[in-house]
Coordinates of C-alpha atoms in Angstrom, one line a residue:
Chain A
M73 CA 40.2 6.7 9.1
T74 CA 38.5 8.2 6.1
T75 CA 40.3 11.0 4.2
D76 CA 37.4 12.0 1.9
P77 CA 37.0 15.7 1.8
Y78 CA 34.4 17.2 4.1
R79 CA 31.3 18.1 2.1
L80 CA 30.3 21.7 3.1
V81 CA 27.1 23.2 1.7
V82 CA 26.6 26.9 1.8
V83 CA 23.0 28.2 1.7
S84 CA 22.8 31.9 1.0
A85 CA 19.6 33.9 0.8
G86 CA 21.2 37.1 -0.3
V87 CA 19.4 38.7 -3.2
S88 CA 21.6 41.6 -4.4
D89 CA 24.7 41.2 -6.5
P90 CA 27.2 41.4 -4.9
S91 CA 25.4 40.5 -1.7
S92 CA 26.8 41.0 1.8
T93 CA 25.0 37.9 2.9
R94 CA 26.8 35.9 0.3
L95 CA 30.1 37.7 1.1
L96 CA 29.7 36.7 4.8
A97 CA 28.9 33.1 3.8
D98 CA 31.9 32.9 1.5
R99 CA 34.2 34.3 4.2
V100 CA 32.9 31.7 6.6
A101 CA 33.3 28.9 4.0
Q102 CA 36.9 30.0 3.4
S103 CA 37.6 30.0 7.1
V104 CA 36.1 26.5 7.4
V105 CA 38.3 25.3 4.5
N106 CA 41.4 26.7 6.2
A107 CA 40.6 25.2 9.6
A108 CA 39.9 21.8 8.1
S109 CA 43.1 22.0 6.1
E110 CA 45.0 22.7 9.3
S111 CA 43.7 19.4 10.6
G112 CA 44.8 17.7 7.4
R113 CA 41.4 17.5 5.7
K114 CA 40.2 18.9 2.4
T115 CA 36.8 20.4 2.0
A116 CA 34.5 20.4 -1.0
V117 CA 32.2 23.4 -1.0
T118 CA 28.9 23.6 -2.7
V119 CA 26.9 26.8 -2.7
I120 CA 23.1 26.9 -2.9
D121 CA 22.2 30.5 -3.9
L122 CA 18.5 30.6 -3.0
R123 CA 17.9 33.4 -5.5
E124 CA 18.2 30.8 -8.2
L125 CA 15.5 28.7 -6.6
L126 CA 13.0 31.5 -6.6
P127 CA 11.2 30.4 -9.7
E128 CA 10.5 27.0 -8.2
L129 CA 9.5 28.3 -4.8
P130 CA 5.8 28.9 -5.4
A131 CA 5.2 25.4 -6.5
A132 CA 7.3 24.0 -3.7
L133 CA 5.3 25.9 -1.1
S134 CA 1.9 25.3 -2.4
T135 CA 2.0 21.8 -3.8
Q136 CA 5.3 20.3 -2.5
L137 CA 6.4 19.9 -6.0
L138 CA 10.1 20.3 -6.1
G139 CA 11.6 21.5 -9.3
P140 CA 15.0 20.3 -10.6
R141 CA 17.0 23.0 -8.7
F142 CA 15.3 22.2 -5.5
E143 CA 16.0 18.5 -6.0
R144 CA 19.7 19.3 -6.5
A145 CA 19.7 21.4 -3.4
V146 CA 18.0 18.7 -1.3
A147 CA 20.5 16.1 -2.6
A148 CA 23.4 18.3 -1.7
L149 CA 22.1 18.9 1.8
G150 CA 21.4 15.3 2.3
Q151 CA 25.1 14.5 1.5
A152 CA 26.5 17.4 3.5
D153 CA 28.8 16.9 6.4
A154 CA 28.1 20.5 7.5
V155 CA 26.1 23.6 6.4
I156 CA 26.6 27.3 6.5
A157 CA 23.2 29.1 6.5
S158 CA 23.4 32.8 5.7
T159 CA 20.5 35.2 5.4
P160 CA 19.8 38.9 5.4
V161 CA 17.5 40.2 8.1
Y162 CA 14.4 42.0 6.9
K163 CA 11.8 43.5 9.2
A164 CA 13.3 41.9 12.3
G165 CA 13.3 38.4 10.9
A166 CA 15.3 36.1 8.6
S167 CA 14.3 36.7 5.0
G168 CA 11.2 35.0 3.8
L169 CA 13.2 33.2 1.1
F170 CA 15.5 31.7 3.6
T171 CA 12.7 30.6 6.0
S172 CA 10.6 29.3 3.1
F173 CA 13.4 27.2 1.8
F174 CA 14.0 25.5 5.1
Q175 CA 10.2 25.0 5.7
V176 CA 9.9 23.1 2.4
L177 CA 12.7 20.6 3.3
D178 CA 11.8 17.3 5.0
N179 CA 12.0 17.5 8.8
D180 CA 14.6 14.8 9.0
L181 CA 17.0 16.0 6.2
L182 CA 19.4 17.8 8.5
I183 CA 19.3 15.8 11.7
G184 CA 22.5 16.0 13.6
K185 CA 24.3 18.1 11.0
P186 CA 26.6 20.9 12.2
V187 CA 25.5 24.3 11.0
I188 CA 27.0 27.8 11.2
L189 CA 24.2 30.4 11.4
A190 CA 25.0 33.7 9.9
A191 CA 23.0 36.9 9.2
T192 CA 23.5 40.3 7.8
A193 CA 21.6 43.5 8.4
G194 CA 21.7 47.2 8.0
T195 CA 21.6 47.8 11.7
A196 CA 22.9 46.2 14.8
R197 CA 19.4 46.2 16.3
H198 CA 18.8 43.0 14.3
A199 CA 21.6 41.1 16.0
L200 CA 19.5 38.8 18.1
V201 CA 17.6 37.4 15.1
V202 CA 20.3 34.7 14.7
D203 CA 20.0 33.4 18.2
E204 CA 16.3 34.0 18.8
E205 CA 14.8 33.0 15.5
M206 CA 17.2 31.1 13.3
R207 CA 18.5 28.9 16.1
A208 CA 14.9 27.9 16.9
L209 CA 14.3 26.9 13.2
F210 CA 17.4 24.7 13.2
A211 CA 16.5 23.2 16.6
Y212 CA 13.2 22.2 15.1
L213 CA 15.1 20.5 12.2
R214 CA 17.3 18.8 14.9
A215 CA 20.4 20.2 13.3
L216 CA 23.3 21.2 15.4
P217 CA 24.1 24.9 15.2
V218 CA 27.6 25.8 16.5
P219 CA 27.7 27.9 19.7
T220 CA 29.1 31.0 17.9
S221 CA 26.5 32.8 15.9
L222 CA 27.6 35.2 13.2
F223 CA 26.0 38.5 12.6
A224 CA 27.3 41.4 10.4
S225 CA 25.7 44.8 10.3
T226 CA 27.2 47.7 8.4
E227 CA 29.7 48.6 11.0
D228 CA 30.9 45.0 11.6
W229 CA 32.5 44.9 8.2
Q230 CA 35.2 47.3 9.4
D231 CA 35.8 45.5 12.6
D232 CA 38.4 42.8 13.1
A233 CA 36.2 41.2 15.7
L234 CA 34.0 39.8 12.9
A235 CA 36.9 37.9 11.5
T236 CA 37.7 36.5 14.9
R237 CA 34.1 35.3 15.4
I238 CA 34.1 33.8 11.9
D239 CA 37.3 31.8 12.6
R240 CA 35.9 30.7 16.0
A241 CA 32.6 29.5 14.4
A242 CA 34.6 27.8 11.7
H243 CA 36.8 26.0 14.2
E244 CA 33.7 24.8 16.1
L245 CA 32.2 23.5 12.9
V246 CA 35.3 21.6 12.0
L247 CA 35.4 20.0 15.5
L248 CA 31.8 18.9 15.1
M249 CA 32.4 17.5 11.6
A250 CA 35.5 15.7 12.9
S251 CA 33.6 14.1 15.7
G252 CA 31.4 12.3 13.2
F253 CA 28.3 13.1 15.2
A254 CA 25.9 13.4 12.3
R255 CA 27.2 10.2 10.8
D256 CA 27.0 8.3 14.1
V257 CA 23.4 9.5 14.7
R258 CA 22.5 8.2 11.3
E259 CA 24.1 4.9 11.9
Q260 CA 23.1 4.4 15.6
S261 CA 20.0 6.2 16.5
W262 CA 18.4 7.3 13.2
K263 CA 15.3 5.2 13.8
R264 CA 14.5 7.0 17.0
Y265 CA 13.6 10.2 15.0
Q266 CA 10.2 10.5 13.3
H267 CA 10.3 9.8 9.6
S268 CA 7.6 9.5 7.0
Y269 CA 7.7 7.3 3.9
G270 CA 10.1 8.9 1.4
S271 CA 11.3 11.6 3.8
A272 CA 14.9 12.7 4.4
G273 CA 15.1 13.8 0.8
G274 CA 13.5 10.6 -0.6
T275 CA 16.0 8.3 1.2
E276 CA 13.8 7.1 4.0
L277 CA 12.2 4.1 2.4
D278 CA 12.3 1.4 5.0
V279 CA 8.9 0.3 6.2
D280 CA 8.7 -1.1 9.7
T281 CA 6.0 -3.8 9.7
D282 CA 6.4 -4.3 13.5
T283 CA 4.0 -1.5 14.5
D284 CA 0.4 -1.4 15.8
L285 CA -0.7 0.2 12.6
M286 CA 1.0 -2.3 10.3
R287 CA -0.6 -5.2 12.4
L288 CA -3.9 -3.5 12.1
A289 CA -3.4 -3.2 8.3
A290 CA -2.8 -6.9 8.2
G291 CA -6.2 -7.7 9.7
G292 CA -5.1 -7.2 13.4
S293 CA -6.9 -5.2 16.1
L294 CA -6.1 -2.1 18.1
L295 CA -7.7 -3.5 21.2
G296 CA -5.2 -3.6 23.9
S297 CA -2.8 -1.2 22.2
K298 CA -2.3 2.3 23.6
D299 CA -4.1 5.2 22.0
P300 CA -1.7 8.1 21.8
F301 CA -4.5 10.6 21.4
D302 CA -6.8 9.5 24.2
P303 CA -6.1 11.6 27.4
R304 CA -7.8 8.9 29.5
E305 CA -5.1 6.5 28.6
S306 CA -2.0 8.4 29.6
Chain B
M236 CA -7.2 -2.4 -19.4
Q237 CA -10.0 -0.3 -18.3
F238 CA -10.3 3.4 -19.0
G239 CA -12.6 5.8 -17.2
I240 CA -13.4 9.2 -15.8
M241 CA -13.1 10.3 -12.2
S242 CA -14.9 13.4 -10.9
V243 CA -14.2 15.1 -7.6
S244 CA -17.7 16.7 -7.8
D245 CA -16.5 20.2 -7.4
I246 CA -18.8 23.1 -8.2
T247 CA -16.4 25.7 -9.5
R248 CA -16.9 29.0 -11.1
D249 CA -16.1 29.0 -14.8
P250 CA -13.2 31.6 -14.9
V251 CA -13.9 32.4 -18.5
T252 CA -17.6 33.1 -18.3
G253 CA -17.9 33.9 -14.6
H254 CA -20.8 31.5 -14.3
T255 CA -21.0 29.3 -11.2
P256 CA -23.4 26.4 -11.8
S257 CA -26.1 25.6 -9.2
E258 CA -26.0 22.3 -7.4
A259 CA -28.9 21.2 -9.5
E260 CA -27.1 22.1 -12.8
R261 CA -24.0 20.2 -11.7
I262 CA -25.9 17.1 -10.6
D263 CA -27.7 17.0 -13.9
A264 CA -24.3 17.5 -15.7
I265 CA -22.6 14.7 -13.9
V266 CA -25.3 12.3 -15.0
Q267 CA -24.8 13.4 -18.6
I268 CA -21.0 13.1 -18.2
A269 CA -21.4 9.5 -16.9
K270 CA -23.7 8.5 -19.7
K271 CA -21.3 10.1 -22.2
T272 CA -18.4 8.1 -20.6
E273 CA -20.1 4.9 -21.7
E274 CA -21.2 6.3 -25.1
V275 CA -17.6 7.2 -26.1
G276 CA -16.5 3.7 -25.3
L277 CA -14.9 4.1 -21.9
D278 CA -15.4 1.5 -19.1
V279 CA -15.5 3.2 -15.7
F280 CA -17.1 6.2 -14.1
A281 CA -15.9 7.2 -10.6
I282 CA -17.3 9.9 -8.2
G283 CA -15.7 11.3 -5.1
E284 CA -17.3 11.8 -1.7
H285 CA -17.4 15.1 0.1
H286 CA -19.5 16.6 2.9
N287 CA -19.0 20.3 2.3
P288 CA -19.6 22.9 -0.3
P289 CA -18.5 23.5 -3.1
F290 CA -18.9 19.8 -3.7
F291 CA -22.2 18.0 -4.4
S292 CA -21.4 14.3 -4.0
S293 CA -22.3 13.4 -0.4
S294 CA -24.3 10.4 -1.4
P295 CA -22.3 8.4 -4.0
T296 CA -24.4 5.2 -3.9
T297 CA -27.6 7.1 -4.8
L298 CA -25.9 8.8 -7.7
L299 CA -24.1 5.7 -8.9
A300 CA -27.3 3.5 -8.7
H301 CA -29.0 6.1 -10.9
I302 CA -26.2 6.1 -13.4
A303 CA -26.0 2.3 -13.4
A304 CA -29.7 2.3 -14.3
L305 CA -29.1 4.6 -17.2
T306 CA -26.2 2.6 -18.7
E307 CA -25.5 -0.9 -19.8
R308 CA -21.7 -1.7 -19.7
L309 CA -20.3 1.1 -17.5
V310 CA -18.7 0.1 -14.2
V311 CA -19.6 2.6 -11.5
T312 CA -17.1 3.2 -8.7
T313 CA -15.9 5.8 -6.2
S314 CA -12.9 8.1 -6.0
T315 CA -13.0 7.8 -3.1
T316 CA -15.4 6.5 -0.5
L317 CA -14.5 7.8 3.0
I318 CA -13.5 4.8 5.1
T319 CA -12.7 7.0 8.0
T320 CA -15.8 9.0 8.8
N321 CA -18.4 6.6 7.4
D322 CA -19.7 3.8 9.6
P323 CA -18.4 0.6 8.0
V324 CA -21.7 -1.1 8.7
R325 CA -23.5 1.6 6.5
L326 CA -20.9 1.2 3.8
A327 CA -21.4 -2.6 3.8
E328 CA -25.2 -2.1 3.4
E329 CA -25.2 0.7 0.9
Y330 CA -22.6 -0.7 -1.5
A331 CA -24.1 -4.2 -1.3
M332 CA -27.4 -2.6 -2.4
L333 CA -25.6 -0.8 -5.2
Q334 CA -24.0 -4.0 -6.2
H335 CA -27.4 -5.7 -6.5
L336 CA -29.0 -2.8 -8.4
S337 CA -26.1 -2.5 -10.8
K338 CA -26.0 -6.3 -11.3
G339 CA -22.4 -6.3 -10.2
R340 CA -21.3 -3.4 -12.5
M341 CA -19.6 -1.7 -9.6
D342 CA -16.6 -1.6 -7.3
L343 CA -15.4 1.0 -4.8
M344 CA -12.2 2.7 -3.8
L345 CA -11.6 3.6 -0.2
G346 CA -9.7 6.7 0.9
R347 CA -9.2 8.7 4.1
G348 CA -10.4 12.1 2.9
N349 CA -8.2 15.2 3.3
T350 CA -10.7 17.7 4.6
A351 CA -10.0 18.1 8.3
P352 CA -13.3 19.5 9.5
V353 CA -15.2 16.5 8.1
Y354 CA -14.0 14.3 10.9
P355 CA -15.6 16.1 13.8
W356 CA -18.8 16.5 11.9
F357 CA -19.0 12.7 12.0
G358 CA -17.7 12.4 15.5
Q359 CA -14.2 11.4 14.6
D360 CA -10.7 12.8 15.1
I361 CA -8.5 13.4 12.0
R362 CA -5.4 12.4 14.1
Q363 CA -6.8 8.9 14.1
G364 CA -7.6 9.0 10.4
L365 CA -5.2 6.2 9.5
H366 CA -6.3 4.0 12.5
L367 CA -9.9 4.5 11.5
A368 CA -9.3 3.6 7.9
L369 CA -7.5 0.4 8.7
E370 CA -9.9 -0.8 11.5
N371 CA -13.0 0.2 9.6
Y372 CA -11.9 -1.7 6.5
N373 CA -11.1 -4.8 8.6
L374 CA -14.7 -4.8 9.7
L375 CA -16.2 -4.0 6.3
H376 CA -14.2 -6.9 4.9
R377 CA -15.8 -9.3 7.4
L378 CA -19.4 -7.9 7.1
W379 CA -19.4 -8.9 3.4
R380 CA -17.9 -12.3 4.0
E381 CA -19.6 -13.6 7.1
D382 CA -23.4 -13.8 7.5
V383 CA -23.1 -13.2 11.3
V384 CA -20.4 -11.0 12.7
D385 CA -19.3 -10.6 16.3
W386 CA -16.9 -7.8 16.4
E387 CA -15.2 -5.3 18.8
G388 CA -12.8 -2.6 17.8
K389 CA -11.4 0.7 19.1
F390 CA -13.8 3.1 17.4
R391 CA -17.2 1.7 16.6
T392 CA -19.8 0.2 18.9
P393 CA -19.2 -3.5 19.2
L394 CA -21.4 -5.9 17.2
Q395 CA -23.0 -9.0 18.5
G396 CA -24.6 -11.4 16.1
F397 CA -24.9 -8.7 13.4
T398 CA -25.9 -9.5 9.8
S399 CA -25.4 -6.9 7.2
T400 CA -28.1 -6.9 4.6
P401 CA -28.5 -7.4 1.8
R402 CA -25.8 -10.0 1.5
P403 CA -23.5 -9.2 -1.5
L404 CA -24.8 -10.1 -4.9
D405 CA -24.2 -13.9 -5.5
D406 CA -22.6 -13.8 -2.0
V407 CA -19.5 -12.3 -3.7
P408 CA -18.2 -9.1 -2.1
P409 CA -17.6 -6.1 -4.4
F410 CA -14.0 -5.6 -5.5
V411 CA -12.2 -3.0 -3.3
W412 CA -9.4 -0.6 -4.2
H413 CA -7.4 1.2 -1.5
G414 CA -6.4 4.7 -2.6
S415 CA -3.3 6.3 -1.1
I416 CA -0.5 8.6 -2.1
R417 CA 1.9 8.4 0.8
T418 CA 0.9 5.8 3.3
P419 CA 2.6 2.5 3.4
E420 CA 0.0 1.1 5.8
I421 CA -2.7 1.5 3.2
A422 CA -0.6 -0.3 0.6
E423 CA 0.0 -3.0 3.2
Q424 CA -3.7 -3.4 3.8
A425 CA -4.5 -3.6 0.1
A426 CA -1.7 -6.2 -0.2
Y427 CA -2.8 -8.2 2.8
Y428 CA -6.3 -8.7 1.5
G429 CA -5.3 -9.0 -2.2
N430 CA -7.4 -5.9 -3.0
G431 CA -6.5 -3.3 -5.6
Y432 CA -4.3 -0.3 -5.0
F433 CA -4.9 3.0 -6.6
A434 CA -2.6 6.0 -6.8
N435 CA -4.4 9.2 -7.7
N436 CA -1.3 10.3 -9.7
I437 CA -2.3 13.9 -9.7
F438 CA -0.1 16.2 -7.7
W439 CA 3.3 14.7 -6.9
P440 CA 6.2 13.6 -9.1
K441 CA 5.8 10.0 -10.1
E442 CA 8.6 8.8 -7.8
H443 CA 6.3 9.2 -4.8
Y444 CA 3.8 6.7 -6.3
Q445 CA 6.4 4.5 -7.7
R446 CA 7.7 3.6 -4.3
L447 CA 4.3 2.8 -2.8
I448 CA 3.2 0.8 -5.8
E449 CA 6.4 -1.2 -5.7
Y450 CA 5.9 -1.8 -2.0
Y451 CA 2.3 -2.9 -2.7
R452 CA 3.4 -5.3 -5.4
K453 CA 6.0 -6.8 -3.1
R454 CA 3.6 -7.3 -0.2
F455 CA 0.9 -8.7 -2.5
E456 CA 3.3 -11.4 -3.4
H457 CA 4.4 -11.8 0.3
Y458 CA 0.8 -12.5 1.3
G459 CA 0.5 -15.1 -1.3
H460 CA -2.1 -13.6 -3.7
G461 CA 0.1 -14.1 -6.7
T462 CA 3.2 -12.4 -8.1
G463 CA 3.9 -8.7 -7.9
K464 CA 3.0 -8.4 -11.5
Q465 CA -0.4 -9.9 -10.8
A466 CA -1.3 -7.3 -8.3
I467 CA -4.1 -5.0 -9.3
V468 CA -3.0 -1.4 -9.8
G469 CA -5.1 1.6 -10.8
L470 CA -3.9 5.1 -11.6
G471 CA -5.4 8.6 -12.0
G472 CA -4.2 11.2 -14.4
Q473 CA -5.5 14.3 -15.9
A474 CA -5.6 15.6 -19.4
F475 CA -6.9 18.4 -21.6
I476 CA -7.0 17.6 -25.2
A477 CA -7.4 19.7 -28.4
K478 CA -6.4 19.3 -32.0
S479 CA -3.1 21.0 -31.5
S480 CA -0.9 21.5 -28.5
Q481 CA -1.2 25.3 -28.8
D482 CA -5.0 25.1 -28.8
A483 CA -5.0 22.9 -25.8
H484 CA -2.8 25.2 -23.8
A485 CA -4.7 28.3 -24.8
Q486 CA -8.1 26.7 -23.9
F487 CA -7.0 25.1 -20.6
R488 CA -4.8 27.8 -19.2
P489 CA -7.5 30.0 -17.7
Y490 CA -9.0 27.0 -15.9
F491 CA -5.6 25.8 -14.8
N492 CA -4.6 29.2 -13.5
E493 CA -7.6 29.5 -11.3
A494 CA -8.1 25.9 -10.2
P495 CA -7.9 25.6 -6.4
V496 CA -6.3 22.2 -6.7
Y497 CA -3.2 23.6 -8.3
G498 CA -2.8 26.0 -5.4
N499 CA -2.2 29.0 -7.7
G500 CA 1.4 27.9 -7.5
P501 CA 3.3 26.4 -10.5
A502 CA 3.0 27.5 -14.1
M503 CA 1.0 25.1 -16.2
E504 CA 4.1 24.1 -18.2
D505 CA 6.1 23.3 -15.1
F506 CA 3.2 21.3 -13.7
E507 CA 3.0 19.3 -17.0
E508 CA 6.7 18.6 -16.7
M509 CA 6.7 17.6 -13.1
T510 CA 3.4 15.7 -12.8
P511 CA 1.2 13.4 -14.9
L512 CA -0.9 16.3 -16.2
S513 CA -0.9 16.3 -20.0
V514 CA -2.3 19.2 -22.0
G515 CA -2.0 18.8 -25.7
S516 CA -2.9 17.0 -28.9
P517 CA -4.2 13.5 -28.7
Q518 CA -0.8 12.1 -29.6
E519 CA 0.8 14.1 -26.8
V520 CA -1.7 12.8 -24.3
I521 CA -1.1 9.3 -25.6
D522 CA 2.6 9.6 -25.3
K523 CA 2.4 11.0 -21.7
T524 CA 0.0 8.3 -20.6
L525 CA 2.2 5.5 -22.0
T526 CA 5.0 6.7 -19.7
F527 CA 2.8 5.6 -16.7
R528 CA 3.2 2.0 -17.6
E529 CA 7.0 2.5 -17.9
A530 CA 7.1 4.0 -14.4
F531 CA 4.6 1.7 -12.6
G532 CA 4.5 -1.5 -14.6
D533 CA 1.4 -3.0 -16.2
Y534 CA -1.7 -1.7 -14.6
Q535 CA -5.4 -2.4 -14.9
R536 CA -7.3 0.8 -14.7
Q537 CA -6.6 4.3 -15.9
L538 CA -9.0 7.1 -14.7
F539 CA -8.8 10.6 -16.1
L540 CA -9.8 13.7 -14.2
M541 CA -11.6 15.8 -16.8
D542 CA -14.6 17.3 -15.1
H543 CA -13.3 19.9 -12.8
A544 CA -11.9 23.4 -12.3
G545 CA -15.1 25.1 -13.7
L546 CA -14.9 23.6 -17.2
P547 CA -18.4 23.9 -18.7
L548 CA -20.4 20.8 -19.4
K549 CA -20.1 21.3 -23.2
T550 CA -16.3 21.3 -23.0
V551 CA -16.2 18.3 -20.7
L552 CA -18.4 16.4 -23.2
E553 CA -16.1 17.4 -26.1
Q554 CA -13.1 16.3 -24.1
L555 CA -14.8 12.9 -23.6
D556 CA -15.4 12.7 -27.4
L557 CA -11.7 13.4 -28.1
L558 CA -10.6 11.0 -25.4
G559 CA -12.9 8.2 -26.6
E560 CA -12.2 8.7 -30.3
H561 CA -8.6 9.6 -30.6
V562 CA -6.8 8.7 -27.4
V563 CA -8.2 5.6 -25.6
P564 CA -8.4 3.3 -28.7
V565 CA -4.7 3.9 -29.4
L566 CA -3.8 3.4 -25.7
R567 CA -5.8 0.2 -25.5
K568 CA -3.9 -1.2 -28.5
E569 CA -0.4 -0.1 -27.4
L570 CA -0.8 -1.1 -23.8
E571 CA -2.2 -4.5 -24.7
A572 CA 0.7 -5.1 -27.1
K573 CA 3.2 -4.2 -24.4
R574 CA 1.5 -6.1 -21.5
D575 CA 3.4 -8.8 -19.8
P576 CA 1.2 -11.9 -20.2
E577 CA 1.6 -12.6 -16.5
A578 CA -0.1 -9.3 -15.6
P579 CA -3.9 -9.3 -15.7
A580 CA -5.5 -7.3 -18.5
N581 CA -8.3 -6.0 -16.3
P582 CA -9.3 -5.7 -12.6
P583 CA -11.6 -8.5 -11.6
S584 CA -15.3 -8.0 -12.7
H585 CA -18.2 -9.4 -10.8
A586 CA -18.4 -12.3 -13.2
D587 CA -14.6 -13.1 -12.7
L588 CA -15.2 -13.1 -8.9
V589 CA -18.2 -15.4 -9.2
K590 CA -16.2 -17.7 -11.3
A591 CA -13.3 -17.7 -8.9
K592 CA -15.6 -18.5 -6.0
Y593 CA -17.9 -21.0 -7.5
G594 CA -16.3 -22.3 -10.7
D595 CA -19.2 -23.8 -12.7
E596 CA -21.5 -24.2 -9.6
A597 CA -24.5 -21.9 -9.2
P598 CA -23.7 -19.0 -6.9
R599 CA -25.3 -19.0 -3.4
Q600 CA -28.5 -17.0 -3.2
P601 CA -29.2 -16.4 0.5
A602 CA -32.9 -16.4 1.5
P603 CA -33.6 -15.4 5.1
N604 CA -35.3 -17.5 7.7
A605 CA -38.7 -16.3 9.0
N606 CA -38.8 -13.4 11.4
R607 CA -39.1 -14.9 14.9
G608 CA -41.4 -12.1 16.0
D609 CA -38.5 -10.0 17.4
N610 CA -37.5 -8.5 14.0
V611 CA -34.3 -10.7 14.0
T612 CA -33.6 -14.1 12.7
G613 CA -31.0 -15.0 15.3
G614 CA -27.6 -16.5 14.8
S615 CA -28.6 -18.5 11.6
P616 CA -30.3 -15.8 9.6
Y617 CA -30.4 -17.6 6.2
Q618 CA -32.1 -20.8 5.2
D619 CA -28.8 -22.3 4.2
S620 CA -26.9 -21.0 7.4
E621 CA -25.4 -23.4 9.8
A622 CA -27.6 -23.6 12.8
E623 CA -26.3 -21.5 15.7
V624 CA -27.1 -24.1 18.3
T625 CA -28.6 -27.5 18.0
A626 CA -32.4 -27.3 18.1
Y627 CA -33.5 -30.0 20.6
P628 CA -37.0 -31.4 20.0
T629 CA -39.6 -30.1 22.3
L630 CA -42.2 -32.3 24.0

């Protein structure tokens, strides 16, 4: 059994300094480190502070050109055993920086990876953003958010219940990491997900020549093959 | 190694003067640019194909035939010809005609096109763009190689006993490039047929192209056309040249900042660092261009995008002077010195292809049989065609 440390990547979209979003993420990370250590595993934590990626964001959004910081972030997430994703809520939604960052990533970068979703806000009225919006984003990415969502508005910081929820989410994350789910998906069923050439952070470079399109490219014919876009052929 | 210019055919407002050229002005300008391309010692002129404003080049073969008539050495080509929305039968006919009129000084590059609304205008569906590209080329390939084609596919009306006229010049089909930036199937098709592969080399970091070019070379070898090094690779690139780096940046910045292709996103300096764009002195452009060979291996054609983003004609012509006088001669020398002898120096010319097909024999010159009165010549359209069925004597 491997005893390599877990690789935990923290993505924080907080923009102030100090930032409560980053503070929440750090508390969650600490709790994950503690929980992992109780089960005899070390954890290596890498933090991606999205503020630092801001100068590279316009190019990434408009031309898919990833600058060096983005490249490092993608590499870290590609290697991660689990992710903590923490954002402030603005105008009833996860921050634009947070959403933009995950929209730029390849669709298959985070498949099967356990994620703790966390958000901060100035009012408890934003509480459902984590479950109604962030969970959908990570569902699209085929990541595996833990059942316990974390949300901290101003009053939560004085409440022990937040610490309880943090520890619960951390425990769930460690269980999912320990199960090896993400690794097994990569080893056993990775091909069943849609990939494009160079996706998954540039690692998806196998070309399957046993497809209708590849046979067509090599002088074959589509006649007799199913047309996925033709409603008459369903 | 061939060097040339590729134009997208955009009609863009000059952000410095505020002037937007008319279609007539831009079409006159492009002819001058093409003539200048030959004058300054470059080898190739390529034009894109678009079917919507603000672009003028909907009919590339008409333009290229005109340019071929006004030039003597220049190879005319496309960047790209839409293999998705054009009928491959029309492409076979039009480009064979261009080949005759230019006396073989042409080739063409096939692409899918990235403008979604164009597909329905021509009765197609962009979701099937890749299927269309692959199937259409399979047909085009046969139309240029077989006098009489029976064919059935998924998209186009089937053909029975069809002859595409005129037959290619000397019965040798034009050389074809397949352009792609992210699709292994296109690289596969280029490799399968032993055709050229072109990466536009404009937007993305070079790693994206590197992978596909490597794949193309590997498959070219797999299909028995030669070694990977012998595969025919072309690259785009873009440059803005001035005496000094500072001048180049100052002159190009307003155009860069407003050019739609750059998406108003990255700063010019970042774009230079992350993409093949070079803005600078001739030496800087030379140095940057030499890195392409290091990344992709020996290649046979380098096209520069210089006529775009609202740059006025005068500036484009000056750019061509600088490119032809100070950049390309050095690149020719350096790249030739570095070239692996196994790699071809140039893509195949018409003369090379004639030689490859006929050796020292005279090329075939198809002459049709007489019209039978029904406006077709039947299954043996040419005087040297094999007879379709034995003609039994009549009483």
